[in-house]
XYZ file of N, CA and C in Angstrom:
183
model
N -152.336 30.452 -110.667
C -153.220 29.974 -111.697
C -154.658 30.107 -111.189
N -155.514 30.747 -111.963
C -156.916 30.937 -111.579
C -157.727 29.742 -112.078
N -158.303 28.973 -111.131
C -159.057 27.777 -111.515
C -160.567 28.002 -111.543
N -161.043 29.020 -110.836
C -162.470 29.363 -110.843
C -162.608 30.863 -111.038
N -163.490 31.259 -111.952
C -163.697 32.686 -112.172
C -165.178 32.971 -112.361
N -165.542 34.217 -112.113
C -166.908 34.686 -112.325
C -166.854 35.724 -113.433
N -167.687 35.510 -114.458
C -167.735 36.424 -115.593
C -169.180 36.507 -116.072
N -169.669 37.702 -116.281
C -171.057 37.907 -116.725
C -172.058 37.200 -115.821
N -171.840 37.265 -114.516
C -172.732 36.696 -113.486
C -172.819 35.176 -113.535
N -171.828 34.505 -114.139
C -171.801 33.050 -114.194
C -170.431 32.546 -113.764
N -170.410 31.324 -113.203
C -169.168 30.722 -112.753
C -168.541 29.851 -113.826
N -167.221 29.865 -113.886
C -166.470 29.078 -114.863
C -165.297 28.397 -114.170
N -164.923 27.213 -114.656
C -163.772 26.487 -114.127
C -162.761 26.254 -115.239
N -161.513 26.057 -114.842
C -160.408 25.891 -115.780
C -160.371 24.476 -116.343
N -160.326 24.376 -117.669
C -160.172 23.090 -118.350
C -158.687 22.761 -118.506
N -158.385 21.533 -118.910
C -157.005 21.110 -119.157
C -156.310 21.990 -120.198
N -157.056 22.431 -121.197
C -156.481 23.178 -122.312
C -156.245 24.649 -121.994
N -156.558 25.079 -120.762
C -156.357 26.470 -120.391
C -157.556 27.354 -120.669
N -158.624 26.777 -121.205
C -159.858 27.519 -121.435
C -160.781 27.306 -120.244
N -161.884 28.046 -120.205
C -162.843 27.937 -119.109
C -164.174 27.414 -119.626
N -164.868 26.649 -118.774
C -166.187 26.108 -119.091
C -167.140 26.451 -117.954
N -168.448 26.562 -118.240
C -169.422 26.864 -117.187
C -169.432 25.769 -116.120
N -169.560 26.168 -114.849
C -169.493 25.192 -113.758
C -170.639 24.193 -113.786
N -171.741 24.507 -114.462
C -172.826 23.530 -114.527
C -172.516 22.384 -115.488
N -171.391 22.458 -116.188
C -170.944 21.389 -117.096
C -169.818 20.546 -116.492
N -169.466 20.785 -115.230
C -168.327 20.112 -114.599
C -168.608 18.619 -114.407
N -167.582 17.805 -114.591
C -167.699 16.355 -114.416
C -166.912 15.920 -113.181
N -167.082 14.671 -112.809
C -166.344 14.120 -111.669
C -164.841 14.207 -111.928
N -164.419 13.882 -113.131
C -162.993 13.943 -113.469
C -162.460 15.374 -113.383
N -163.277 16.337 -113.815
C -162.877 17.743 -113.702
C -162.691 18.136 -112.241
N -163.631 17.724 -111.388
C -163.526 18.027 -109.955
C -162.258 17.439 -109.351
N -161.970 16.195 -109.687
C -160.764 15.547 -109.160
C -159.500 16.259 -109.634
N -159.491 16.692 -110.888
C -158.331 17.414 -111.421
C -158.156 18.754 -110.704
N -159.267 19.462 -110.446
C -159.190 20.747 -109.744
C -158.725 20.572 -108.304
N -159.173 19.510 -107.644
C -158.701 19.224 -106.282
C -157.200 18.950 -106.311
N -156.750 18.169 -107.291
C -155.326 17.889 -107.424
C -154.508 19.155 -107.643
N -155.022 20.056 -108.481
C -154.332 21.331 -108.704
C -154.264 22.145 -107.418
N -155.363 22.146 -106.671
C -155.424 22.907 -105.422
C -154.429 22.380 -104.400
N -154.304 21.066 -104.321
C -153.390 20.462 -103.351
C -151.931 20.521 -103.800
N -151.706 20.551 -105.111
C -150.349 20.453 -105.619
C -149.676 21.750 -106.003
N -150.433 22.829 -106.093
C -149.829 24.096 -106.501
C -150.639 25.258 -105.933
N -150.125 26.447 -106.155
C -150.818 27.637 -105.671
C -151.873 28.039 -106.698
N -153.123 28.128 -106.256
C -154.224 28.464 -107.154
C -154.959 29.700 -106.639
N -155.739 30.277 -107.517
C -156.508 31.476 -107.204
C -157.910 31.293 -107.765
N -158.868 31.967 -107.174
C -160.233 31.964 -107.699
C -160.936 33.229 -107.262
N -161.938 33.631 -108.053
C -162.700 34.838 -107.740
C -163.529 34.626 -106.483
N -163.677 35.692 -105.697
C -164.478 35.639 -104.484
C -165.950 35.507 -104.858
N -166.646 34.585 -104.184
C -168.058 34.337 -104.445
C -168.930 35.290 -103.644
N -169.861 35.953 -104.321
C -170.924 36.715 -103.666
C -172.198 36.504 -104.476
N -173.346 36.596 -103.814
C -174.620 36.457 -104.516
C -174.795 37.537 -105.579
N -174.202 38.696 -105.338
C -174.328 39.796 -106.290
C -173.516 39.546 -107.559
N -172.341 38.954 -107.410
C -171.492 38.672 -108.567
C -171.974 37.455 -109.347
N -172.422 36.427 -108.632
C -172.817 35.162 -109.249
C -174.328 35.019 -109.113
N -175.059 35.472 -110.119
C -176.515 35.539 -110.029
C -177.202 34.247 -110.447
N -176.526 33.394 -111.187
C -177.103 32.121 -111.613
C -177.170 31.186 -110.408
N -178.393 30.827 -109.982
C -178.555 30.029 -108.763
C -177.943 28.641 -108.886
N -177.999 28.036 -110.051
C -177.376 26.721 -110.237
C -175.866 26.817 -110.042
N -175.266 27.876 -110.513
C -173.825 28.071 -110.364
C -173.469 28.364 -108.913
N -174.363 29.027 -108.166
C -174.129 29.290 -106.746
C -174.064 27.986 -105.964
N -174.919 27.044 -106.284
C -174.959 25.761 -105.576
C -173.677 24.985 -105.819
N -173.242 24.950 -107.072
C -172.036 24.195 -107.427
C -170.835 24.872 -106.824
């Protein structure tokens, strides 16, 4: 299951409904859910590079 992806030079995270939202909209509850998914199952995410993820706010998050 892919929980973090990079698309159009922006980062996105997986919502409960199976859709993705921009990482600058992430909440504490979303972070806790993603940590739980990471610890409880096999997850995948896109490799981070400055070239792929050009939005500086998304790079920090």
